[in-house]
Short mmCIF file of C-alpha atoms in Angstrom, two decimals:
data_model
loop_
_atom_site.label_atom_id
_atom_site.label_comp_id
_atom_site.label_asym_id
_atom_site.label_seq_id
_atom_site.Cartn_x
_atom_site.Cartn_y
_atom_site.Cartn_z
CA MET A 1 137.61 89.84 128.24
CA PRO A 2 137.48 86.06 128.98
CA VAL A 3 137.79 86.80 132.71
CA SER A 4 134.94 89.31 132.55
CA TYR A 5 132.58 86.94 130.77
CA ARG A 6 133.61 84.02 132.98
CA ARG A 7 132.14 86.03 135.84
CA LEU A 8 128.68 85.61 134.34
CA PHE A 9 128.83 81.84 134.60
CA ALA A 10 129.94 81.69 138.22
CA LEU A 11 126.35 81.02 139.28
CA PRO A 12 125.15 77.39 139.05
CA GLY A 13 122.95 76.57 136.08
CA THR A 14 123.92 79.53 133.89
CA THR A 15 126.00 77.47 131.47
CA ALA A 16 123.22 74.90 131.05
CA PHE A 17 120.45 77.36 130.15
CA THR A 18 122.81 79.31 127.86
CA LEU A 19 123.79 76.23 125.84
CA ALA A 20 120.19 75.01 125.64
CA GLY A 21 118.99 78.45 124.59
CA ALA A 22 121.67 78.70 121.89
CA LEU A 23 120.60 75.35 120.44
CA GLY A 24 116.99 76.49 120.29
CA ARG A 25 117.76 79.96 118.91
CA VAL A 26 119.81 78.78 115.95
CA THR A 27 116.57 77.47 114.45
CA MET A 28 115.36 81.05 113.93
CA SER A 29 118.26 81.83 111.61
CA MET A 30 118.01 78.47 109.83
CA SER A 31 114.28 78.33 109.13
CA GLY A 32 113.99 81.37 106.82
CA VAL A 33 116.74 80.24 104.48
CA ALA A 34 115.61 76.61 104.64
CA LEU A 35 112.03 77.59 103.74
CA VAL A 36 113.11 79.61 100.72
CA VAL A 37 115.33 76.79 99.42
CA LEU A 38 112.62 74.17 100.02
CA LEU A 39 109.84 76.04 98.21
CA SER A 40 112.05 77.22 95.36
CA GLU A 41 113.19 73.63 94.76
CA ARG A 42 109.90 71.77 95.26
CA ARG A 43 107.49 74.42 93.95
CA GLY A 44 109.84 76.31 91.61
CA SER A 45 108.82 79.76 92.83
CA TYR A 46 110.86 82.31 94.72
CA ALA A 47 107.79 84.56 94.79
CA LEU A 48 105.80 81.90 96.65
CA ALA A 49 108.70 81.34 99.05
CA GLY A 50 108.94 85.06 99.76
CA THR A 51 105.25 85.57 100.44
CA VAL A 52 105.00 82.46 102.64
CA SER A 53 108.02 83.69 104.60
CA ALA A 54 106.45 87.14 104.96
CA ALA A 55 103.23 85.60 106.26
CA GLY A 56 105.19 83.76 108.92
CA LEU A 57 107.01 86.94 109.97
CA ALA A 58 103.73 88.83 110.26
CA ALA A 59 102.16 86.07 112.35
CA GLY A 60 105.27 85.88 114.51
CA ALA A 61 105.16 89.61 115.19
CA ILE A 62 101.65 89.10 116.61
CA GLY A 63 102.23 85.80 118.34
CA MET A 64 105.52 86.58 120.08
CA PRO A 65 104.13 89.20 122.49
CA LEU A 66 101.16 86.95 123.27
CA ILE A 67 103.51 84.10 124.18
CA GLY A 68 105.54 86.57 126.23
CA ARG A 69 102.43 87.60 128.16
CA LEU A 70 101.70 83.95 128.96
CA VAL A 71 105.28 83.48 130.15
CA ASP A 72 104.96 86.47 132.47
CA ARG A 73 101.71 85.08 133.86
CA TYR A 74 102.47 81.35 134.16
CA GLY A 75 106.25 81.04 134.08
CA GLN A 76 108.81 80.03 131.48
CA ALA A 77 108.66 76.24 131.80
CA ARG A 78 104.85 75.99 131.89
CA VAL A 79 104.57 77.89 128.59
CA THR A 80 107.74 76.83 126.78
CA VAL A 81 107.12 73.07 126.90
CA PRO A 82 103.61 73.05 125.33
CA ALA A 83 104.57 75.82 122.89
CA ALA A 84 107.60 73.89 121.66
CA LEU A 85 105.63 70.65 121.28
CA TYR A 86 102.76 72.42 119.54
CA ASN A 87 105.10 74.25 117.14
CA ALA A 88 106.43 70.95 115.82
CA VAL A 89 102.93 70.08 114.53
CA PRO A 90 102.41 72.83 111.90
CA LEU A 91 106.07 72.52 110.86
CA THR A 92 105.52 68.83 110.17
CA GLY A 93 102.31 69.75 108.38
CA LEU A 94 104.18 72.17 106.12
CA LEU A 95 106.70 69.52 105.11
CA LEU A 96 103.90 67.06 104.36
CA CYS A 97 101.97 69.64 102.33
CA VAL A 98 105.04 70.36 100.22
CA ARG A 99 105.74 66.67 99.77
CA LEU A 100 102.16 65.79 98.83
CA GLY A 101 101.62 68.77 96.51
CA ALA A 102 98.90 70.40 98.63
CA PRO A 103 97.45 73.78 97.54
CA ASP A 104 99.52 76.90 98.21
CA TRP A 105 97.13 78.20 100.87
CA THR A 106 98.04 75.27 103.10
CA LEU A 107 101.66 76.43 103.11
CA TYR A 108 100.63 79.89 104.31
CA ALA A 109 98.41 78.39 107.01
CA CYS A 110 101.06 76.01 108.32
CA TRP A 111 103.89 78.54 108.34
CA ALA A 112 101.75 81.18 110.03
CA ALA A 113 100.73 78.62 112.66
CA CYS A 114 104.41 78.27 113.60
CA ALA A 115 104.18 81.72 115.22
CA ALA A 116 103.82 80.16 118.67
CA ALA A 117 107.56 79.49 118.94
CA PRO A 118 108.86 80.57 122.37
CA ASN A 119 111.23 83.56 122.44
CA LEU A 120 114.24 81.86 124.04
CA GLY A 121 116.43 84.93 123.59
CA GLY A 122 114.06 87.08 125.60
CA MET A 123 113.64 84.43 128.28
CA ALA A 124 117.42 84.03 128.58
CA ARG A 125 117.76 87.79 129.08
CA ALA A 126 115.01 87.64 131.71
CA ARG A 127 116.99 84.97 133.57
CA TRP A 128 120.15 87.05 133.57
CA ALA A 129 118.16 90.07 134.72
CA HIS A 130 116.75 88.08 137.63
CA LEU A 131 120.02 86.41 138.62
CA TYR A 132 121.91 89.72 138.63
CA ARG A 133 119.05 91.99 139.66
CA ASP A 134 121.29 93.76 142.20
CA ASP A 135 124.33 94.03 139.89
CA ALA A 136 123.88 96.53 137.06
CA ALA A 137 127.36 95.91 135.63
CA ALA A 138 126.68 92.16 135.36
CA ARG A 139 123.34 92.82 133.62
CA HIS A 140 125.11 95.03 131.11
CA LEU A 141 127.67 92.27 130.52
CA ALA A 142 124.91 89.67 130.15
CA ASN A 143 122.94 91.73 127.63
CA SER A 144 126.12 92.24 125.59
CA PHE A 145 126.85 88.52 125.68
CA GLU A 146 123.31 87.65 124.57
CA GLN A 147 123.51 90.07 121.64
CA SER A 148 126.81 88.52 120.54
CA LEU A 149 125.28 85.05 120.89
CA ASP A 150 122.39 86.16 118.66
CA GLU A 151 124.87 87.28 116.02
CA LEU A 152 126.76 83.98 116.20
CA CYS A 153 123.49 82.10 115.69
CA PHE A 154 122.65 84.24 112.68
CA MET A 155 126.10 83.63 111.24
CA ALA A 156 126.01 79.85 111.67
CA GLY A 157 122.31 79.14 111.03
CA PRO A 158 122.01 80.09 107.33
CA VAL A 159 125.27 78.34 106.48
CA LEU A 160 124.13 75.14 108.19
CA ALA A 161 120.72 75.33 106.53
CA MET A 162 122.24 75.78 103.07
CA VAL A 163 124.63 72.86 103.56
CA LEU A 164 121.81 70.54 104.66
CA CYS A 165 119.41 71.65 101.93
CA THR A 166 121.96 71.34 99.12
CA THR A 167 123.85 68.21 100.20
CA VAL A 168 121.14 66.09 101.88
CA ALA A 169 117.67 67.13 100.68
CA PRO A 170 115.69 70.36 100.34
CA GLU A 171 113.62 69.30 103.37
CA ALA A 172 116.68 68.65 105.55
CA GLY A 173 117.17 72.27 106.60
CA LEU A 174 113.67 72.67 108.02
CA LEU A 175 113.77 69.24 109.63
CA ALA A 176 117.00 70.09 111.42
CA ALA A 177 115.70 73.53 112.39
CA GLY A 178 112.58 71.98 113.90
CA ALA A 179 114.57 69.36 115.78
CA PHE A 180 117.02 71.94 117.16
CA GLY A 181 114.22 74.30 118.13
CA THR A 182 112.18 71.68 119.95
CA ALA A 183 115.15 70.08 121.72
CA GLY A 184 116.64 73.44 122.71
CA ALA A 185 113.34 74.74 124.08
CA LEU A 186 112.68 71.60 126.12
CA LEU A 187 116.22 71.55 127.53
CA PHE A 188 115.95 75.26 128.33
CA ALA A 189 112.67 74.76 130.17
CA ALA A 190 114.23 71.92 132.17
CA GLN A 191 116.69 74.35 133.82
CA ARG A 192 114.30 75.25 136.64
CA ARG A 193 116.74 76.57 139.25
CA THR A 194 117.61 79.62 137.13
CA GLU A 195 114.00 80.33 136.08
CA PRO A 196 112.75 83.71 137.36
CA PRO A 197 109.87 83.50 139.85
CA LEU A 198 106.47 84.82 138.89
CA ALA A 199 105.99 88.49 139.64
CA ASP A 200 103.58 87.88 142.53
CA ARG A 201 106.37 85.96 144.25
CA ALA A 202 109.21 88.28 143.22
CA PRO A 203 110.68 90.75 145.72
CA GLY A 204 110.01 93.83 143.59
CA GLY A 205 108.60 95.40 140.45
CA HIS A 206 111.44 96.90 138.44
CA LEU A 207 114.87 95.38 138.22
CA GLY A 208 116.75 97.30 140.87
CA SER A 209 113.66 99.32 141.79
CA PRO A 210 111.19 97.57 144.10
CA GLY A 211 108.92 100.59 144.30
CA GLU A 212 106.27 101.71 141.88
CA GLY A 213 107.21 102.75 138.40
CA PRO A 214 105.65 103.43 135.01
CA GLY A 215 103.03 100.94 133.91
CA HIS A 216 102.17 99.45 137.28
CA ARG A 217 100.81 100.25 140.73
CA ALA A 218 100.92 98.50 144.07
CA GLU A 219 98.40 95.95 145.27
CA PRO A 220 97.27 96.00 148.94
CA ASP A 221 99.90 93.35 149.67
CA GLY A 222 102.62 95.62 148.35
CA HIS A 223 103.19 93.83 145.04
CA PRO A 224 102.90 95.71 141.74
CA ARG A 225 99.96 95.12 139.43
CA GLU A 226 100.22 95.50 135.69
CA GLN A 227 98.02 97.99 133.89
CA GLY A 228 97.22 96.52 130.50
CA SER A 229 99.74 96.37 127.68
CA PRO A 230 103.38 97.30 128.32
CA LEU A 231 102.98 99.73 125.43
CA ARG A 232 101.27 102.02 127.93
CA VAL A 233 104.82 102.86 129.04
CA PRO A 234 105.95 105.78 126.81
CA GLY A 235 109.57 104.65 126.84
CA LEU A 236 108.68 101.28 125.34
CA ARG A 237 106.76 103.00 122.54
CA VAL A 238 109.88 105.01 121.72
CA LEU A 239 112.02 101.87 121.77
CA LEU A 240 109.50 99.97 119.62
CA LEU A 241 109.54 102.64 116.89
CA THR A 242 113.32 102.86 117.05
CA PHE A 243 113.66 99.08 116.78
CA LEU A 244 111.20 99.02 113.89
CA ALA A 245 113.43 101.45 111.98
CA THR A 246 116.45 99.36 112.97
CA GLY A 247 114.72 96.28 111.55
CA VAL A 248 114.35 98.15 108.25
CA VAL A 249 118.14 98.60 108.39
CA PHE A 250 118.65 94.85 108.73
CA GLY A 251 116.12 93.78 106.09
CA SER A 252 117.10 96.33 103.45
CA MET A 253 120.85 95.83 103.90
CA GLU A 254 120.51 92.06 103.54
CA LEU A 255 118.58 92.14 100.29
CA THR A 256 120.59 95.05 98.85
CA THR A 257 123.83 93.20 99.52
CA VAL A 258 122.55 90.07 97.76
CA ALA A 259 121.43 92.16 94.77
CA TYR A 260 124.75 94.03 94.65
CA ALA A 261 126.80 90.81 94.70
CA ASP A 262 124.53 89.34 92.02
CA ALA A 263 125.05 92.41 89.82
CA LEU A 264 128.80 91.90 90.04
CA GLY A 265 128.43 88.24 89.11
CA HIS A 266 129.30 86.89 92.57
CA LYS A 267 125.95 86.04 94.12
CA PRO A 268 127.31 82.99 96.05
CA LEU A 269 129.56 85.38 98.00
CA ALA A 270 126.59 87.36 99.34
CA GLY A 271 126.29 85.03 102.33
CA GLY A 272 129.88 85.76 103.31
CA LEU A 273 129.29 89.50 103.05
CA LEU A 274 126.26 89.26 105.32
CA ALA A 275 128.26 87.15 107.75
CA LEU A 276 130.72 90.05 107.98
CA VAL A 277 127.90 92.32 109.19
CA ALA A 278 127.04 89.81 111.91
CA ALA A 279 130.72 89.35 112.75
CA GLY A 280 131.15 93.10 113.23
CA SER A 281 128.13 93.24 115.51
CA CYS A 282 129.30 90.18 117.45
CA ALA A 283 132.77 91.64 118.04
CA ALA A 284 131.35 95.02 119.04
CA GLY A 285 128.93 93.36 121.46
CA LEU A 286 131.70 91.44 123.22
CA VAL A 287 133.87 94.55 123.56
CA PHE A 288 130.94 96.72 124.61
CA GLY A 289 130.12 94.29 127.39
CA VAL A 290 133.46 94.68 129.16
CA LEU A 291 133.37 98.48 129.01
CA ARG A 292 132.24 100.00 132.29
CA PRO A 293 129.01 101.98 131.70
CA ARG A 294 129.50 105.55 132.90
CA ARG A 295 126.49 107.28 131.36
CA ALA A 296 122.78 106.78 131.78
CA PRO A 297 121.25 104.06 129.57
CA GLY A 298 119.17 106.61 127.66
CA VAL A 299 122.29 108.56 126.75
CA ARG A 300 124.12 105.38 125.76
CA PHE A 301 121.17 104.39 123.58
CA LEU A 302 121.22 107.71 121.73
CA SER A 303 124.97 107.39 121.24
CA GLY A 304 124.56 103.87 119.86
CA VAL A 305 121.86 104.88 117.38
CA ALA A 306 123.96 107.88 116.27
CA ALA A 307 127.00 105.66 115.72
CA MET A 308 124.88 103.21 113.74
CA ALA A 309 123.60 106.02 111.51
CA VAL A 310 127.12 107.31 110.83
CA LEU A 311 128.68 103.90 110.18
CA LEU A 312 125.95 102.95 107.69
CA LEU A 313 127.22 105.72 105.44
CA LEU A 314 130.22 103.48 104.69
CA PRO A 315 128.37 100.77 102.71
CA LEU A 316 126.36 103.54 101.05
CA ALA A 317 129.56 105.18 99.85
CA ALA A 318 130.98 101.84 98.73
CA GLY A 319 127.81 100.89 96.86
CA LEU A 320 127.34 104.22 95.11
CA GLY A 321 131.04 104.26 94.23
CA GLY A 322 130.88 100.86 92.57
CA ALA A 323 133.37 99.32 94.99
CA GLY A 324 134.44 95.71 94.69
CA LEU A 325 133.26 93.06 97.12
CA ALA A 326 136.44 93.24 99.21
CA LEU A 327 136.00 96.93 99.99
CA LEU A 328 132.27 96.48 100.46
CA GLY A 329 133.00 93.68 102.95
CA VAL A 330 135.17 96.01 105.03
CA ALA A 331 132.43 98.64 104.99
CA LEU A 332 129.78 96.10 106.02
CA PHE A 333 131.91 94.80 108.90
CA ALA A 334 132.40 98.36 110.15
CA ALA A 335 128.69 99.09 109.78
CA GLY A 336 127.87 95.98 111.80
CA THR A 337 129.82 97.28 114.79
CA GLY A 338 127.25 100.02 115.26
CA THR A 339 124.25 97.77 115.80
CA ALA A 340 125.28 95.78 118.89
CA PRO A 341 125.61 98.74 121.33
CA THR A 342 122.19 99.96 120.19
CA MET A 343 120.52 96.59 120.72
CA VAL A 344 122.29 95.89 124.03
CA THR A 345 121.35 99.22 125.58
CA GLY A 346 117.85 99.02 124.13
CA MET A 347 117.21 95.72 125.94
CA THR A 348 118.70 97.21 129.12
CA LEU A 349 116.14 100.00 128.86
CA VAL A 350 113.29 97.53 128.34
CA GLN A 351 114.34 95.70 131.49
CA GLY A 352 114.50 98.92 133.48
CA LEU A 353 111.38 100.66 132.21
CA LEU A 354 108.95 97.77 132.71
CA PRO A 355 107.76 96.02 135.86
CA GLN A 356 109.06 92.50 136.19
CA ARG A 357 105.64 90.97 135.59
CA GLN A 358 105.67 92.37 132.04
CA LEU A 359 109.32 91.80 131.21
CA ASN A 360 108.96 88.88 128.78
CA GLU A 361 106.05 90.49 126.97
CA GLY A 362 107.91 93.79 126.71
CA MET A 363 111.02 92.20 125.22
CA ALA A 364 108.84 90.24 122.80
CA VAL A 365 107.17 93.49 121.71
CA ALA A 366 110.59 94.99 121.02
CA VAL A 367 111.67 91.96 118.98
CA SER A 368 108.36 92.05 117.08
CA GLY A 369 109.15 95.60 116.04
CA ILE A 370 112.46 94.41 114.62
CA VAL A 371 110.74 91.56 112.77
CA ILE A 372 108.18 93.90 111.18
CA GLY A 373 111.01 96.25 110.21
CA ILE A 374 113.00 93.44 108.61
CA SER A 375 110.10 92.36 106.40
CA THR A 376 109.34 95.98 105.46
CA GLY A 377 112.98 96.71 104.68
CA ALA A 378 113.30 93.60 102.52
CA ALA A 379 110.18 94.54 100.53
CA LEU A 380 111.40 98.10 99.96
CA ALA A 381 114.89 96.96 99.02
CA GLY A 382 113.48 94.45 96.55
CA ALA A 383 111.55 97.18 94.76
CA VAL A 384 114.61 99.45 94.69
CA ALA A 385 116.87 96.65 93.41
CA GLU A 386 114.44 95.95 90.54
CA HIS A 387 114.36 99.53 89.24
CA THR A 388 117.65 101.22 90.15
CA ALA A 389 121.38 100.78 89.70
CA PRO A 390 123.29 98.37 92.00
CA GLY A 391 124.25 100.01 95.28
CA THR A 392 121.38 102.50 95.26
CA GLY A 393 119.55 100.34 97.77
CA TYR A 394 122.10 101.22 100.45
CA TRP A 395 120.25 104.51 100.79
CA LEU A 396 117.53 102.52 102.58
CA PRO A 397 119.56 101.29 105.61
CA ALA A 398 121.29 104.66 105.88
CA GLY A 399 117.95 106.48 105.80
CA ALA A 400 116.31 104.04 108.23
CA ALA A 401 119.17 104.50 110.71
CA SER A 402 118.76 108.28 110.47
CA LEU A 403 115.04 107.86 111.09
CA ALA A 404 115.81 105.71 114.14
CA LEU A 405 118.05 108.48 115.47
CA LEU A 406 115.33 111.11 114.98
CA ILE A 407 112.80 108.92 116.80
CA ALA A 408 115.18 108.32 119.71
CA LEU A 409 115.99 112.03 119.96
CA ALA A 410 112.31 112.99 119.90
CA GLY A 411 111.49 110.54 122.69
CA ARG A 412 114.67 110.84 124.75
CA ARG A 413 112.86 112.25 127.81
CA HIS A 414 110.97 108.94 128.09
CA LEU A 415 114.19 106.88 128.13
CA ARG A 416 115.07 107.65 131.73
CA MET A 417 115.09 104.69 134.09
CA PRO A 418 114.21 104.95 137.79
CA ASP A 419 117.12 104.75 140.20
CA ALA A 420 117.40 101.75 142.47
CA PRO A 421 117.18 102.21 146.23
CA PRO A 422 119.94 100.78 148.42
CA ALA A 423 119.89 97.00 148.66
CA PRO A 424 119.18 95.54 152.09
CA GLY A 425 122.32 95.44 154.16
CA SER A 426 124.27 97.68 151.79
CA SER A 427 126.15 100.83 152.64
CA GLY A 428 123.34 102.97 151.27
CA ARG A 429 124.96 103.86 147.95
CA VAL A 430 122.40 104.20 145.16
CA VAL A 431 123.15 102.22 142.01
CA SER A 432 121.47 103.03 138.73
CA ALA A 433 119.73 100.13 137.08
CA GLY A 434 121.70 100.69 133.92
CA GLY A 435 125.21 101.33 135.31
#
């Protein structure tokens, strides 16, 4: 496994943009927890903290694709630098409003205005896709690595935020998150030699498919031209709905686990249980990356969603059976292993179904679906936790995963990627864009 992943970093500049991107991405996992702790301590209201957080998620779901469209049009560095600098302004405003006792509406306005944060995860995946555009196996490995890196960030971020908020000051978590986010984004943008060229200067439309494909047509000069939103591509609509249901899995499982641990009198251990979910996904992502893909990406995606649906029956059984936290932790780790293959192959499909000039926007749309699903799942799980026995809420992630499987099955004919023609100077063997 180390040898396989070392192969990714053989190209100059890959280590630099990966480290910078990781620094910037950890802020995403820190900011939610830090906001809740800050508002609950300074304003004494978990309800206010929850609604302010939800407003930020909703604004982010709208803003992320818009930022992605700008990145596709003007390039990563030209958009990331002003977006990162701008984003520090409303974050600073939020901290000042809390400190000065400003009205609640100012908190909503400031947190929603933070929706212009650049999607460093999507841009990192776009860089890998460009650097290894003629190597499907390396793209598969890179997508697996990025998913595992996401999970590591979401394991470390909340812990770091809690430590800062409880040992330094309630504001320390958000201050650190803002500093990490701004510094990481600026350092990421500074890595210009690995930045993908704009589509009108790129050699082709699809990754591994220079010809025409869904969602674009050729200009007189031979370059593809986008046709409106990437959602015009049927395959992306299928992926968006599937990711939305997957987001419900994440949001409902998180809140249900916290409520279950609280019911057993061990609420402080809830963070460790959720870390086990991320650890399972991280481990599965690393292993999945070194496996040689032998089936079409659409088939792999269906298999991943099916595995996720089956594995989520384990925490459901543990919760309904009144299991202790140790057994529940094992079930959650196992359930986490089903999410990484789904996410990895889903991003591979996004990269293959869309023309290159819409790649960042398309990945941002997919992530927005997950974000909306997370907020919806958390709201549903909160209502269930208030009115039912502990463990009943695990029906929600299990049901959402089953819904994701039904959506993927219904739209499976749209999840077929175009084959790549032979690369110049090659022996003429056709390589599928997904392995």
